[in-house]
Amino acid sequence: MYAAVAAGGFRRYATYRTATAAGVFTNTVFGLILVYTYLALWDVRPHLGGYDRAQAVTYVWLGQAFLAALALGGGGAEDELMERIRTGDIAIDLYRPADLQLWWLCADVGRAMFQLIGRGVVPFVFGALCFPVALPADPLTWLAFAGTVLLAMLVGFGIRFLVALSAFWLMDGTGVVQMAWLAGFFCSGMLLPLNVFPGTLGEVVRALPWSSLLQAPADVLLGHADVPATYAFQGAWALALLAAGRLLQRAATRRVVVQGG
């Protein structure tokens, strides 16, 4: 059943072909802007954050490939879940003979897989063809990188599920969502690699769960990370966030009050 839910999430987003094409164009354009910004920065500070120019360019296009897949700018399952909580349709979800968290996790993984393939691959390939990039030749590195991407999806969902559940108490979670977006952009490394952040600030942001979304997979792909340690870090955050989501879900659904009655 849960495999069918994930497949349904994939097919659902695959139907929006025009939106996908627009997203590919937008990601490519913003990727170009970021690449030239990074190149200007790396001209002044070569090997900034331990990256050379080719690695910095690779980092940019990887971020554009992950932007929609990990819903760093919104568009994940949390938007629909929060709306269902607000309208009371969540009661239908709770009546299903399925686990609420696992149901939405599978749906979000299906969405993320489509966004990664449909909206992320083209900008990444474009960047690799038009700019010097640093891509590994070892297939094992690519395999290890794929594992970090899957763990990043779990961590990303864990964060956004907690955000969505806040609607049980707030009814309108727009403010929480916007705060989560800002934290996600800053702390995931989407604006700048976290390796660039100095001193205590760098240590703090690299220890937060958002670093599992982009910085950790990027460092594995670029050969700057210990793979077992990265897996342990991402896996620990995924388990902690999903467990927190389970506890918050239990507290929220102990007594559900639907607006209007």
Short mmCIF file of C-alpha atoms in Angstrom, two decimals:
data_model
loop_
_atom_site.label_atom_id
_atom_site.label_comp_id
_atom_site.label_asym_id
_atom_site.label_seq_id
_atom_site.Cartn_x
_atom_site.Cartn_y
_atom_site.Cartn_z
CA MET A 1 0.00 0.00 0.00
CA TYR A 2 2.71 2.46 0.94
CA ALA A 3 4.61 1.70 -2.27
CA ALA A 4 1.42 2.57 -4.16
CA VAL A 5 1.18 5.85 -2.24
CA ALA A 6 4.77 6.73 -3.23
CA ALA A 7 4.08 5.80 -6.86
CA GLY A 8 0.93 7.90 -6.75
CA GLY A 9 2.92 10.87 -5.47
CA PHE A 10 5.35 10.46 -8.36
CA ARG A 11 2.58 10.23 -10.98
CA ARG A 12 0.68 13.15 -9.49
CA TYR A 13 3.53 15.59 -10.03
CA ALA A 14 4.42 14.06 -13.38
CA THR A 15 1.11 15.33 -14.77
CA TYR A 16 2.13 18.98 -14.35
CA ARG A 17 4.41 19.11 -17.38
CA THR A 18 4.19 22.83 -18.02
CA ALA A 19 4.98 23.62 -14.39
CA THR A 20 7.92 21.20 -14.53
CA ALA A 21 9.29 22.85 -17.69
CA ALA A 22 8.93 26.27 -16.07
CA GLY A 23 10.71 24.98 -12.98
CA VAL A 24 13.59 23.61 -15.05
CA PHE A 25 13.97 26.99 -16.79
CA THR A 26 13.83 28.89 -13.50
CA ASN A 27 16.35 26.62 -11.78
CA THR A 28 18.71 26.93 -14.74
CA VAL A 29 18.52 30.72 -14.79
CA PHE A 30 19.07 31.04 -11.05
CA GLY A 31 21.87 28.50 -11.35
CA LEU A 32 23.61 30.72 -13.89
CA ILE A 33 23.27 33.75 -11.61
CA LEU A 34 24.70 31.83 -8.67
CA VAL A 35 27.54 30.32 -10.69
CA TYR A 36 28.83 33.71 -11.83
CA THR A 37 28.42 35.06 -8.30
CA TYR A 38 30.40 32.14 -6.92
CA LEU A 39 33.08 32.48 -9.59
CA ALA A 40 33.53 36.16 -8.72
CA LEU A 41 33.83 35.22 -5.05
CA TRP A 42 36.28 32.41 -5.74
CA ASP A 43 38.40 34.75 -7.91
CA VAL A 44 38.99 36.82 -4.80
CA ARG A 45 39.30 33.87 -2.40
CA PRO A 46 40.57 30.76 -4.22
CA HIS A 47 39.88 27.49 -2.34
CA LEU A 48 37.32 29.20 -0.13
CA GLY A 49 35.81 26.65 2.22
CA GLY A 50 38.20 24.01 0.89
CA TYR A 51 36.59 24.04 -2.60
CA ASP A 52 38.28 24.95 -5.84
CA ARG A 53 36.39 26.73 -8.64
CA ALA A 54 35.14 23.53 -10.29
CA GLN A 55 33.89 22.17 -6.97
CA ALA A 56 32.14 25.45 -6.18
CA VAL A 57 30.38 25.34 -9.56
CA THR A 58 29.37 21.72 -8.96
CA TYR A 59 27.98 22.72 -5.58
CA VAL A 60 25.77 25.38 -7.19
CA TRP A 61 24.21 23.01 -9.71
CA LEU A 62 23.72 20.35 -7.06
CA GLY A 63 21.80 22.88 -5.01
CA GLN A 64 19.58 23.71 -7.98
CA ALA A 65 18.93 19.99 -8.51
CA PHE A 66 17.91 19.60 -4.85
CA LEU A 67 15.86 22.79 -4.49
CA ALA A 68 12.48 21.36 -5.52
CA ALA A 69 13.23 17.74 -4.59
CA LEU A 70 13.87 18.63 -0.95
CA ALA A 71 11.25 21.42 -0.99
CA LEU A 72 13.71 23.93 0.42
CA GLY A 73 11.56 26.72 -0.96
CA GLY A 74 8.24 25.08 -0.17
CA GLY A 75 6.02 22.90 -2.29
CA GLY A 76 6.35 19.73 -0.23
CA ALA A 77 3.74 17.60 1.49
CA GLU A 78 3.54 20.01 4.41
CA ASP A 79 1.53 22.55 2.41
CA GLU A 80 -1.29 20.13 1.68
CA LEU A 81 -1.16 18.55 5.12
CA MET A 82 -1.48 21.92 6.82
CA GLU A 83 -4.46 22.78 4.62
CA ARG A 84 -6.15 19.50 5.49
CA ILE A 85 -5.62 20.19 9.18
CA ARG A 86 -7.05 23.69 8.79
CA THR A 87 -10.16 22.53 6.93
CA GLY A 88 -10.71 19.44 9.06
CA ASP A 89 -10.13 16.98 6.20
CA ILE A 90 -7.38 15.49 8.36
CA ALA A 91 -10.17 13.53 10.08
CA ILE A 92 -10.51 11.47 6.89
CA ASP A 93 -6.78 10.73 6.94
CA LEU A 94 -7.02 9.57 10.54
CA TYR A 95 -9.85 7.19 9.66
CA ARG A 96 -7.74 5.44 7.02
CA PRO A 97 -6.31 2.03 7.97
CA ALA A 98 -2.84 3.47 7.49
CA ASP A 99 -0.27 5.29 9.58
CA LEU A 100 -0.59 9.06 9.05
CA GLN A 101 3.12 9.83 9.20
CA LEU A 102 4.16 6.92 6.99
CA TRP A 103 1.42 7.73 4.46
CA TRP A 104 2.63 11.31 4.04
CA LEU A 105 6.28 10.23 4.07
CA CYS A 106 5.70 7.86 1.14
CA ALA A 107 3.72 10.50 -0.75
CA ASP A 108 6.51 13.02 -0.20
CA VAL A 109 9.24 10.59 -1.28
CA GLY A 110 7.31 9.99 -4.52
CA ARG A 111 7.06 13.75 -5.06
CA ALA A 112 10.75 14.24 -4.27
CA MET A 113 11.83 11.50 -6.68
CA PHE A 114 9.91 13.09 -9.53
CA GLN A 115 11.21 16.58 -8.75
CA LEU A 116 14.76 15.27 -8.60
CA ILE A 117 14.46 13.53 -11.96
CA GLY A 118 12.06 15.86 -13.74
CA ARG A 119 13.27 19.20 -12.47
CA GLY A 120 16.76 18.58 -11.09
CA VAL A 121 18.61 16.51 -13.68
CA VAL A 122 18.32 18.94 -16.61
CA PRO A 123 19.83 21.98 -14.81
CA PHE A 124 22.61 19.78 -13.40
CA VAL A 125 23.45 18.35 -16.83
CA PHE A 126 23.31 21.84 -18.35
CA GLY A 127 25.75 23.10 -15.76
CA ALA A 128 28.08 20.13 -16.27
CA LEU A 129 28.14 20.76 -20.04
CA CYS A 130 28.61 24.52 -19.87
CA PHE A 131 31.01 24.92 -16.95
CA PRO A 132 34.02 23.05 -15.57
CA VAL A 133 32.73 20.79 -12.81
CA ALA A 134 34.26 18.28 -10.42
CA LEU A 135 32.44 14.97 -10.78
CA PRO A 136 33.83 11.70 -9.39
CA ALA A 137 34.83 8.88 -11.72
CA ASP A 138 34.41 6.19 -9.05
CA PRO A 139 30.97 4.49 -9.24
CA LEU A 140 31.14 3.77 -5.49
CA THR A 141 31.24 7.50 -4.80
CA TRP A 142 28.07 7.97 -6.84
CA LEU A 143 26.46 5.08 -4.97
CA ALA A 144 27.41 6.60 -1.61
CA PHE A 145 26.08 9.93 -2.83
CA ALA A 146 22.74 8.33 -3.75
CA GLY A 147 22.45 7.04 -0.19
CA THR A 148 22.97 10.53 1.21
CA VAL A 149 20.24 11.87 -1.09
CA LEU A 150 17.73 9.32 0.25
CA LEU A 151 18.67 10.20 3.83
CA ALA A 152 18.35 13.89 2.97
CA MET A 153 14.78 13.23 1.81
CA LEU A 154 13.97 11.61 5.16
CA VAL A 155 15.51 14.47 7.14
CA GLY A 156 13.74 17.06 4.99
CA PHE A 157 10.39 15.35 5.47
CA GLY A 158 11.01 15.04 9.21
CA ILE A 159 11.50 18.80 9.51
CA ARG A 160 8.52 19.69 7.33
CA PHE A 161 6.21 17.19 9.05
CA LEU A 162 6.89 18.90 12.37
CA VAL A 163 6.17 22.25 10.75
CA ALA A 164 2.89 20.94 9.31
CA LEU A 165 1.70 19.54 12.64
CA SER A 166 1.97 23.01 14.17
CA ALA A 167 -1.30 23.77 12.34
CA PHE A 168 -3.14 21.63 14.90
CA TRP A 169 -2.53 24.42 17.41
CA LEU A 170 -2.04 27.49 15.22
CA MET A 171 -4.65 26.72 12.53
CA ASP A 172 -2.74 29.04 10.16
CA GLY A 173 0.88 27.98 10.02
CA THR A 174 2.05 30.51 7.42
CA GLY A 175 4.46 32.17 9.82
CA VAL A 176 6.00 28.87 10.89
CA VAL A 177 6.40 27.80 7.25
CA GLN A 178 8.18 31.04 6.34
CA MET A 179 10.51 30.73 9.31
CA ALA A 180 11.28 27.14 8.28
CA TRP A 181 12.03 28.28 4.72
CA LEU A 182 14.46 30.94 5.93
CA ALA A 183 16.18 28.51 8.27
CA GLY A 184 16.33 25.91 5.51
CA PHE A 185 17.93 28.23 2.97
CA PHE A 186 20.48 29.59 5.41
CA CYS A 187 21.38 26.45 7.34
CA SER A 188 21.32 23.92 4.49
CA GLY A 189 24.05 25.70 2.53
CA MET A 190 21.77 26.78 -0.30
CA LEU A 191 23.06 30.36 -0.18
CA LEU A 192 26.70 29.51 0.53
CA PRO A 193 28.49 26.27 1.45
CA LEU A 194 28.47 25.81 5.21
CA ASN A 195 32.23 25.21 5.03
CA VAL A 196 32.57 28.94 4.33
CA PHE A 197 30.90 29.96 7.60
CA PRO A 198 33.56 30.96 10.15
CA GLY A 199 34.21 29.86 13.71
CA THR A 200 31.40 28.94 16.06
CA LEU A 201 28.73 29.86 13.52
CA GLY A 202 30.13 27.31 11.09
CA GLU A 203 30.25 24.61 13.75
CA VAL A 204 26.65 25.28 14.81
CA VAL A 205 25.11 25.28 11.32
CA ARG A 206 26.99 22.12 10.36
CA ALA A 207 25.58 20.37 13.45
CA LEU A 208 21.95 21.29 12.65
CA PRO A 209 19.68 18.91 10.69
CA TRP A 210 19.48 21.23 7.66
CA SER A 211 23.12 20.52 6.85
CA SER A 212 22.00 16.98 5.96
CA LEU A 213 19.98 18.32 3.04
CA LEU A 214 22.65 19.81 0.77
CA GLN A 215 26.01 20.17 2.48
CA ALA A 216 26.35 16.51 3.49
CA PRO A 217 25.50 15.03 0.04
CA ALA A 218 27.66 17.63 -1.68
CA ASP A 219 30.70 16.84 0.46
CA VAL A 220 30.30 13.12 -0.25
CA LEU A 221 30.08 13.77 -4.00
CA LEU A 222 33.06 16.13 -3.94
CA GLY A 223 35.17 13.81 -1.78
CA HIS A 224 35.26 16.09 1.26
CA ALA A 225 33.46 13.82 3.73
CA ASP A 226 33.84 10.53 5.53
CA VAL A 227 30.96 8.46 4.16
CA PRO A 228 30.17 6.32 7.25
CA ALA A 229 30.26 9.40 9.50
CA THR A 230 27.99 11.28 7.09
CA TYR A 231 25.52 8.40 7.02
CA ALA A 232 25.54 8.23 10.81
CA PHE A 233 24.94 11.98 11.09
CA GLN A 234 22.06 12.00 8.60
CA GLY A 235 20.56 8.80 9.95
CA ALA A 236 20.62 10.07 13.53
CA TRP A 237 18.82 13.27 12.54
CA ALA A 238 16.29 11.35 10.43
CA LEU A 239 15.44 9.05 13.34
CA ALA A 240 15.28 11.91 15.84
CA LEU A 241 13.02 14.05 13.64
CA LEU A 242 10.70 11.20 12.68
CA ALA A 243 10.44 10.15 16.32
CA ALA A 244 9.66 13.74 17.33
CA GLY A 245 7.03 13.86 14.59
CA ARG A 246 5.50 10.64 15.91
CA LEU A 247 5.27 12.05 19.43
CA LEU A 248 3.84 15.37 18.25
CA GLN A 249 1.32 13.56 16.04
CA ARG A 250 0.19 11.48 19.00
CA ALA A 251 -0.25 14.60 21.12
CA ALA A 252 -2.08 16.45 18.35
CA THR A 253 -4.51 13.66 17.48
CA ARG A 254 -5.34 12.74 21.06
CA ARG A 255 -8.11 15.27 20.82
CA VAL A 256 -8.87 16.69 17.36
CA VAL A 257 -11.05 19.78 17.19
CA VAL A 258 -12.29 20.65 13.70
CA GLN A 259 -13.07 24.25 12.95
CA GLY A 260 -16.80 24.84 12.78
CA GLY A 261 -17.79 21.91 14.99
#
